[in-house]
Amino acid sequence: MDVCFKGVSYQYETNQAKSYKALQEISCSMPDGSFTAVIGKTGSGKSTLVQLLAGLLEPTTGSVLVKGHALHEDQSQLLRAQIGYVFQYPEHQLFAETVYEELAFGLKLAGEHKDHIDQRIEDIMKVVELESEILQRSPFHLSGGQMRRVAIAAILMMKPKLLLIDEPTAGLDPQLKEGMMKVFQRYKKQENATIWMVTHSMNDVALYSDHCIALEAGRLVHAGKTRDVLQSGHVPLPQTMAFAKALMKHQHRPPFLKNTEELVGWITSSWLKEKENEPNG
Ligand SMILES: Nc1ncnc2c1ncn2[C@@H]1O[C@H](COP(=O)(O)OP(=O)(O)OP(=O)(O)O)[C@@H](O)[C@H]1O
């Protein structure tokens, strides 16, 4: 689903006398089927941006368009039903007595037939790589990694065409992180979904995203293809080197680079840009 932010600002009302401008004049668009990483320092407005896209917050000014329709128009329920939002630490949202009930909840509410729900559960358990043996267990008696997968599976059950994920690998060890990112890749491929992911991990930006939005103190500093954003000089050299190392280690070619030659060229140009930006460079 293509997304367009048109002059969006958002102000938190902290109390009657004060307000805080979390986002200012954000305009950008991302195509259908893209995997967009939202990056920026802590407090730069990343979560606010995806909450606006989820329809949880309403812009103070401007509008958010999905497939050309404003999210806050009266008839936008159908559109919003196609958006899935994975909060930070989604396992904190678990509530049901069994994993089965947790997964079935949304479709039951929507009045779906049991056979259809069971088939969907079978499919989604494969996407998140969980064994069907756990379906009758309490989600609260699973490991941290399994709990997170169940919580994510519950959202994927609804087949969102636009999936918003806020720091999906926070608090997981490196092996679990990689597995979690594979879940999203698999889902994206299967459902041809569009993904927006808030992340602090430059590794994940390089490895998984094709588009990228960089925020700084509530303002958009860059939006476009990941390779262009990375080459814009907005990513400092240590981080560039960190993911170059990760790419070599995993022998993984990110979507924005065709071959090793390009990787070397990209590192060199980032390094030269860094030099140019130095006061005496
Ligand atoms: N409910 C709120 N009330 C008032 N201010 C808020 C509220 N939520 C966030 N803010 C402020 O808005 C700004 C943007 O917050 P946001 O959570 O979007 O940033 P972020 O880039 O996602 O940060 P982080 O990387 O730490 O999660 C911050 O300065 C934050 O303090």
Coordinates of C-alpha atoms and ligand atoms in Angstrom, one line a residue:
M1 CA 0.0 0.0 0.0
D2 CA 1.5 3.3 -1.0
V3 CA 1.8 5.9 1.7
C4 CA 2.1 9.7 1.5
F5 CA 2.7 12.2 4.4
K6 CA 1.5 15.6 3.3
G7 CA 2.8 18.5 5.4
V8 CA 2.2 16.5 8.7
S9 CA 2.9 18.1 12.0
Y10 CA 2.1 16.6 15.4
Q11 CA 2.0 18.3 18.7
Y12 CA 1.6 16.4 22.0
E13 CA -0.6 18.4 24.5
T14 CA 1.4 17.8 27.7
N15 CA -1.0 19.9 29.8
Q16 CA -3.4 22.8 29.2
A17 CA -0.6 25.4 29.1
K18 CA 2.1 23.4 27.3
S19 CA 2.4 21.4 24.1
Y20 CA 5.3 19.6 22.5
K21 CA 6.0 19.6 18.7
A22 CA 7.1 16.0 18.1
L23 CA 6.9 16.3 14.3
Q24 CA 7.1 19.3 12.0
E25 CA 6.1 19.5 8.3
I26 CA 6.8 16.0 7.3
S27 CA 6.2 15.3 3.6
C28 CA 7.3 12.1 1.9
S29 CA 5.9 9.2 0.0
M30 CA 6.8 5.5 -0.2
P31 CA 5.7 3.0 -2.9
D32 CA 3.5 0.0 -2.5
G33 CA 5.4 -3.1 -1.6
S34 CA 8.4 -1.2 -0.1
F35 CA 10.2 -2.0 3.1
T36 CA 10.9 1.3 4.7
A37 CA 13.2 1.8 7.7
V38 CA 12.5 4.8 10.0
I39 CA 15.7 5.9 11.6
G40 CA 16.9 8.8 13.8
K41 CA 18.2 9.4 17.3
T42 CA 16.1 8.8 20.4
G43 CA 13.2 11.3 20.7
S44 CA 13.4 12.3 17.0
G45 CA 9.8 11.3 16.4
K46 CA 10.0 7.8 14.8
S47 CA 7.3 6.2 17.0
T48 CA 5.0 9.2 16.6
L49 CA 5.4 8.9 12.8
V50 CA 4.3 5.3 12.7
Q51 CA 1.5 5.9 15.2
L52 CA 0.1 8.5 12.8
L53 CA 0.3 6.0 10.0
A54 CA -1.4 3.4 12.2
G55 CA -4.2 5.9 12.7
L56 CA -3.7 5.9 16.5
L57 CA -2.8 9.6 16.4
E58 CA -4.4 12.3 14.2
P59 CA -2.1 14.9 12.6
T60 CA -2.3 18.4 14.2
T61 CA -1.9 19.7 10.7
G62 CA -1.5 18.0 7.3
S63 CA -2.7 14.6 6.3
V64 CA -1.6 11.0 6.0
L65 CA -2.7 9.2 2.8
V66 CA -2.8 5.5 2.3
K67 CA -3.6 4.3 -1.2
G68 CA -4.5 7.9 -1.9
H69 CA -7.1 8.1 0.9
A70 CA -6.8 10.2 4.0
L71 CA -6.6 8.0 7.1
H72 CA -8.8 10.2 9.2
E73 CA -11.7 10.5 6.8
D74 CA -15.0 9.0 8.0
Q75 CA -14.9 6.1 5.5
S76 CA -11.3 5.1 6.4
Q77 CA -12.3 2.0 8.6
L78 CA -11.8 -0.4 5.8
L79 CA -8.4 1.1 5.1
R80 CA -7.3 1.0 8.7
A81 CA -8.4 -2.6 9.0
Q82 CA -5.6 -3.4 6.5
I83 CA -3.0 -1.9 8.7
G84 CA -1.2 -4.0 11.4
Y85 CA 0.8 -2.4 14.1
V86 CA 3.4 -4.3 16.1
F87 CA 4.2 -2.2 19.2
Q88 CA 7.5 -2.2 21.0
Y89 CA 7.6 -5.4 23.2
P90 CA 4.4 -6.8 21.6
E91 CA 4.4 -9.7 24.1
H92 CA 3.2 -7.2 26.7
Q93 CA -0.2 -7.2 24.8
L94 CA -0.7 -11.0 25.2
F95 CA -3.9 -11.8 27.2
A96 CA -5.5 -15.1 26.3
E97 CA -5.4 -18.4 28.2
T98 CA -3.9 -20.4 25.3
V99 CA -1.8 -19.6 22.2
Y100 CA -4.7 -20.9 20.1
E101 CA -7.2 -18.4 21.7
E102 CA -4.6 -15.6 21.3
L103 CA -4.3 -16.3 17.6
A104 CA -8.0 -16.9 16.9
F105 CA -9.2 -13.8 18.8
G106 CA -9.3 -11.3 15.9
L107 CA -10.8 -13.5 13.3
K108 CA -13.4 -14.8 15.8
L109 CA -14.4 -11.2 16.5
A110 CA -14.8 -10.7 12.7
G111 CA -17.2 -13.7 12.7
E112 CA -14.9 -16.0 10.7
H113 CA -15.8 -19.8 10.5
K114 CA -13.7 -22.1 12.7
D115 CA -12.3 -24.1 9.7
H116 CA -11.0 -20.9 8.2
I117 CA -9.5 -19.8 11.5
D118 CA -7.8 -23.1 12.0
Q119 CA -6.3 -23.1 8.5
R120 CA -5.0 -19.6 9.0
I121 CA -3.4 -20.6 12.3
E122 CA -1.7 -23.5 10.6
D123 CA -0.3 -21.1 7.9
I124 CA 0.8 -18.4 10.3
M125 CA 2.6 -20.9 12.7
K126 CA 4.8 -21.7 9.7
V127 CA 5.5 -18.1 9.0
V128 CA 6.6 -17.4 12.5
E129 CA 8.3 -20.9 12.8
L130 CA 6.4 -22.1 15.9
E131 CA 5.4 -25.7 16.5
S132 CA 1.7 -26.6 16.7
E133 CA 2.3 -28.4 20.0
I134 CA 2.3 -25.0 21.8
L135 CA -1.2 -24.0 20.6
Q136 CA -2.9 -25.4 23.8
R137 CA -0.3 -23.9 26.1
S138 CA -0.5 -20.6 28.0
P139 CA 1.4 -17.9 26.1
F140 CA 2.7 -16.7 29.5
H141 CA 4.6 -20.0 29.9
L142 CA 6.7 -19.7 26.8
S143 CA 10.2 -18.3 26.3
G144 CA 10.6 -14.6 25.6
G145 CA 11.4 -15.3 21.9
Q146 CA 8.3 -17.6 21.6
M147 CA 6.1 -15.0 23.3
R148 CA 7.1 -12.3 20.9
R149 CA 6.5 -14.6 17.9
V150 CA 3.0 -15.5 19.2
A151 CA 2.2 -11.8 19.7
I152 CA 3.4 -11.0 16.2
A153 CA 1.5 -14.0 14.7
A154 CA -1.7 -12.7 16.3
I155 CA -1.3 -9.5 14.2
L156 CA -0.3 -11.3 11.1
M157 CA -3.4 -13.5 11.4
M158 CA -5.4 -10.5 10.2
K159 CA -3.3 -10.4 6.9
P160 CA -2.3 -6.7 7.1
K161 CA -1.3 -5.3 3.8
L162 CA 0.6 -2.5 5.6
L163 CA 2.6 -3.7 8.5
L164 CA 4.1 -1.2 11.0
I165 CA 6.8 -2.5 13.4
D166 CA 8.4 -0.5 16.2
E167 CA 11.8 -1.8 17.1
P168 CA 10.9 -5.5 16.6
T169 CA 14.1 -6.9 17.8
A170 CA 14.6 -4.8 21.0
G171 CA 15.8 -6.9 23.9
L172 CA 16.4 -10.1 21.8
D173 CA 19.8 -11.8 21.5
P174 CA 21.6 -11.6 18.1
Q175 CA 20.4 -15.1 17.0
L176 CA 16.8 -14.4 17.9
K177 CA 17.0 -11.0 16.2
E178 CA 17.9 -12.5 12.9
G179 CA 15.1 -15.1 13.2
M180 CA 12.6 -12.3 13.9
M181 CA 13.7 -10.3 10.9
K182 CA 13.3 -13.4 8.7
V183 CA 9.7 -13.7 9.9
F184 CA 8.9 -10.2 8.5
Q185 CA 10.8 -11.0 5.3
R186 CA 8.8 -14.2 4.8
Y187 CA 5.5 -12.5 5.5
K188 CA 6.3 -9.6 3.2
K189 CA 7.0 -12.1 0.4
Q190 CA 4.0 -14.2 1.0
E191 CA 1.5 -11.4 1.2
N192 CA 3.2 -8.8 -0.9
A193 CA 2.9 -6.5 2.1
T194 CA 4.3 -3.1 2.6
I195 CA 6.4 -2.7 5.8
W196 CA 7.5 0.3 7.8
M197 CA 10.0 -0.5 10.6
V198 CA 11.3 1.8 13.3
T199 CA 14.8 0.8 14.1
H200 CA 18.0 1.8 15.9
S201 CA 19.8 -1.0 14.1
M202 CA 21.8 0.2 11.1
N203 CA 22.4 -3.5 10.4
D204 CA 18.8 -4.1 9.9
V205 CA 18.5 -0.9 7.7
A206 CA 21.3 -2.2 5.5
L207 CA 20.1 -5.8 5.4
Y208 CA 16.4 -5.6 5.0
S209 CA 15.1 -2.1 3.9
D210 CA 14.9 -0.8 0.4
H211 CA 13.6 2.6 1.5
C212 CA 14.5 4.8 4.4
I213 CA 13.3 7.8 6.3
A214 CA 15.7 9.7 8.5
L215 CA 14.4 12.1 11.2
E216 CA 16.2 14.6 13.3
A217 CA 14.5 16.4 16.2
G218 CA 11.0 16.0 14.6
R219 CA 12.1 17.1 11.1
L220 CA 12.6 15.0 8.0
V221 CA 16.3 15.0 7.0
H222 CA 16.1 12.5 4.2
A223 CA 13.6 10.1 2.6
G224 CA 14.1 7.8 -0.4
K225 CA 15.9 4.7 -1.4
T226 CA 18.1 3.2 1.3
R227 CA 21.2 3.4 -0.8
D228 CA 20.7 7.1 -1.5
V229 CA 19.9 7.9 2.2
L230 CA 23.0 6.1 3.3
Q231 CA 25.1 7.9 0.7
S232 CA 23.7 11.2 1.7
G233 CA 26.2 11.5 4.5
H234 CA 23.5 11.3 7.2
V235 CA 24.8 8.1 8.5
P236 CA 28.1 8.5 10.4
L237 CA 31.1 6.5 9.4
P238 CA 31.3 4.1 12.4
Q239 CA 27.8 2.9 11.7
T240 CA 28.6 2.5 8.0
M241 CA 31.6 0.4 8.9
A242 CA 29.5 -1.6 11.4
F243 CA 27.1 -2.7 8.8
A244 CA 29.8 -3.2 6.2
K245 CA 31.3 -5.7 8.6
A246 CA 28.0 -7.4 9.2
L247 CA 27.4 -7.7 5.5
M248 CA 30.8 -9.4 5.1
K249 CA 30.3 -11.7 8.1
H250 CA 26.9 -12.9 6.9
Q251 CA 27.9 -12.8 3.3
H252 CA 24.6 -11.1 2.8
R253 CA 24.0 -8.7 -0.1
P254 CA 21.5 -6.0 0.9
P255 CA 18.7 -5.2 -1.6
F256 CA 20.3 -1.9 -2.6
L257 CA 23.7 -3.3 -3.7
K258 CA 24.3 -5.5 -6.7
N259 CA 27.7 -7.0 -5.9
T260 CA 30.8 -6.8 -3.7
E261 CA 32.3 -4.1 -6.0
E262 CA 29.3 -1.9 -5.3
L263 CA 29.7 -2.6 -1.6
V264 CA 33.3 -1.4 -1.6
G265 CA 32.4 1.6 -3.7
W266 CA 29.6 2.5 -1.3
I267 CA 31.8 2.2 1.7
T268 CA 34.5 4.4 0.0
S269 CA 32.0 7.1 -1.1
S270 CA 30.5 7.2 2.5
W271 CA 34.0 7.5 3.9
L272 CA 34.8 10.4 1.4
K273 CA 31.6 12.1 2.3
E274 CA 32.5 11.8 6.0
K275 CA 35.9 13.4 5.3
E276 CA 34.2 16.3 3.3
N277 CA 32.0 17.0 6.3
E278 CA 34.8 17.2 8.8
P279 CA 35.7 20.8 9.7
N280 CA 39.2 20.5 8.3
G281 CA 38.4 17.9 5.7
Ligands
LIG1 N1 2.7 11.2 25.2 C1 3.6 12.1 25.0 N2 3.4 13.3 25.6 C2 4.3 14.3 25.4 N3 5.5 14.2 24.7 C3 5.7 13.0 24.1 C4 4.7 11.9 24.2 N4 5.2 10.8 23.5 C5 6.4 11.3 23.0 N5 6.7 12.5 23.3 C6 7.8 13.3 22.9 O1 7.8 13.4 21.5 C7 9.1 13.3 21.0 C8 9.2 12.2 19.9 O2 8.9 10.9 20.6 P1 8.9 9.5 19.9 O3 8.6 8.5 20.9 O4 8.1 9.6 18.6 O5 10.5 9.4 19.5 P2 11.3 8.2 19.0 O6 12.2 8.7 17.9 O7 10.4 7.1 18.6 O8 12.2 7.8 20.3 P3 12.9 6.5 20.8 O9 13.9 6.1 19.7 O10 13.5 6.8 22.1 O11 11.7 5.4 20.9 C9 10.0 13.0 22.2 O12 10.7 14.2 22.5 C10 9.1 12.6 23.3 O13 9.6 13.0 24.5

